Amino acid sequence: MSKTTLIIKREFFAKVRNKSFIVMTFLSPLLFVGIAVFVGYLSTMKAEKKTIAVHDESGFFFNEFKNTDEYHYLDASKIDLSVLKDSIIKESYEGLLAIPKNDGSEKWQSKIEYISNDSPSVTFIEDIEDIINQKLTAQNYIQNHLDTLAITKSKSDVSIHLQKATGEEALKGLNEIKIAIGGAFGYLIMMFIVIYGNMVMRSVIEEKVSRIIEVIISSVKPFQLMMGKIIGTSLAGILQFLIWAFLGITAMFILSSVFGVQMGSTSGVQSQQAIEVAKDTMNSNMQMYIKELWNLPIATIIISFIIYFIGGYFLYSSFYAAIGAAVDNETDSQQFLLPIIMPLILGVYIGFFTVINNPHGTIATVFSMIPLTSPIVMLMRIPFGVPAWQIIVSMILLFATFFLVVWFASKIYRVGILMYGKKPTWKEMIKWMKY
Amino acid sequence: MNNILEVNQVVKQYGDYTALNHVSLSVPKGSIYGLLGPNGAGKTSLIRIINQITMPDSGEVILDGEKLNPTHIQMIGYMPEERGLYKTMKVGEQCLYLAQLKGLSKQEAKNQLKYWFEKLEIEGWWNKKIQELSKGMAQKVQFIVTVLHKPKLLILDEPFSGFDPVNANLIKDEIMELNKQGTSIIFSTHRMESVEEMCDYIALIHKSNKLIEGKLTDVKKQYRTNTYEVGVLSSNVEGLMYDLTQKFTLSQTDFKSLNDELKLDINLGDATPNELLNVLTQRGQVTHFVEKIPSVNDIFIKTVSEK
């Protein structure tokens, strides 16, 4: 067995047998699901019902306000306005909607007031305005002898039909799905780089602190050790990822079978017809979405994910390894880590803010070429369809940079692992490259 | 080829700092070779070059008749001064790993480990983690790891630091036995007692330069001053002193004895010991007569402070 293989094996098992790895692997999906369930539960909790007193002098509008889960409208037209205002201050009601009698004057509309101690939400105010406007409009139609039926008939409701140049059907909201898929992969790469890059760094520091490093590099080349460490750690990461994927798929199967049964049992209770109709429309939409999803360049996404994962992870791990070699303990590493994490964060931001608006714009394209951000940005772009040459150029750049960085990193690493007791500066680390 | 190791005109620079300045050494096969020098003299730099951890800027190293190459890694056993083991790894597993890195097959490594674990009576440690062992215990494991692959050349950098006297002796005996079986040994140290006791060759490195090299006895001969430590019982001390000062340089000294004699260090200059004895026996009873052989420590301090 070659020495590098031996090192890879040791690093892999050292990571995998570690208690924290086992705990992380099986606990973090649980945590993730737990948090999702908790947030879901919170959002289903009903908000406290708010009572809105409506002082409608004419009594013309009140019937239009329908009670909802959130708001209860109380007809307070008979009560004196000043009394009502007092009770608002005492917080007997959430708010008071005061609609004075329509005297026909132009200023009348601006006299409609909403009084509350809290500032109301925009949607709530817009809803109230809509209700009043609709009622008034309808009244105006009648007053102006317009045929309301004709007006309703003549209203149009355009929903633009999306289609690709190839003639395939396209769906609204697909961009969101695409960015979600690309974003998920891009984000995953960033997480893996940070978590496993840190592991590489810690493992290098551990060898320095335990002073075993010189024993080992009298048997193997520092470069072999560094690469073995990076590869072994990445394999542990890939194993963790596979376990998560497996758990996820298993969970999906369990969930879908459980929910499938539930759907069948409830259908008997409700009107069969309504269910059928709903199912039909939902199915056709869902089928479209599923079809669209299948039409995404899935093979390209997965293959690129693997390639960008390896390239990006190796590139950043070399940085992490060099930093680990240069410092004596983890606290000292902070100042060197910031410049490494910045491009990763930049990549994610560009992905979520620029790519979604303009996936093939200059900024998105440039950052999907720059090796430090390309694994994240390019993966977010790929679901939108990226010309093959761009992907290839970006990959070549990534791997070329990786080889360059690994070469420099190994020089810093070689010198750094044998240096003790002083905190190096950037300047010194550059000097080490010349040794 | 009578030398296991030859270092020819090796230069190593770190930036502006010269760690080794045209250093040459020859380590004879089967010898115990003491590499001496104060801290920062360049010993570790030299050892790292021999171990191919770093490359010399110029000069060459010849191991067992061949220019240094990667296959030599298996021939060398190196115990660095800064040494340690993976703290959370089990002893047995760790030894197997390090032995395999040296090029042993798993089976060979297991056999060797069994032999050494029995020899040092640590069979029960196989499944313990290093962090569960005491420092001295861990050092034993470290020693096994160093010699496991039966190296032809053993390089030990400050080997006895971290050992209690009992274990230090145990390890010393093991080293001597390995030497008897033909292993050449390089000792790097600034602890002179162990050098005096074990080494048959020494080299002194100071400020990146080699100052002295050779057989320990030859070096001592070179540094002998022809001074004798003398004890003499005499009734006529003044007469004796007068006679002695005519021919030799004297100084008072002290050593342990049962008599209340006159104790002197006498430098003979060009004279022979017999001439001195003649003078002494004429005037009194000689109770003590020993040549003052310079200790390695004396030589070390003398050379280092001269330069």
XYZ file of C-alpha atoms in Angstrom, chain B residues 25 33-38 192 202-206 209-214 223 299-304:
26
model
C 31.186 14.570 8.813
C 28.625 8.963 17.216
C 27.992 11.955 19.410
C 26.870 15.085 17.624
C 27.474 17.852 20.104
C 26.770 21.505 20.149
C 25.002 24.226 22.044
C 27.912 15.466 28.103
C 32.242 12.787 18.512
C 31.778 15.913 16.438
C 31.282 19.377 17.786
C 29.182 21.867 15.901
C 29.102 25.466 16.956
C 30.468 25.235 11.728
C 32.026 21.945 12.619
C 34.885 22.557 15.037
C 36.054 19.122 16.092
C 35.545 15.629 14.793
C 37.111 12.288 15.507
C 43.186 18.147 24.140
C 36.614 20.263 25.560
C 33.153 21.474 24.673
C 33.352 24.556 26.869
C 36.923 25.295 25.878
C 36.261 25.142 22.138
C 32.981 26.968 22.281
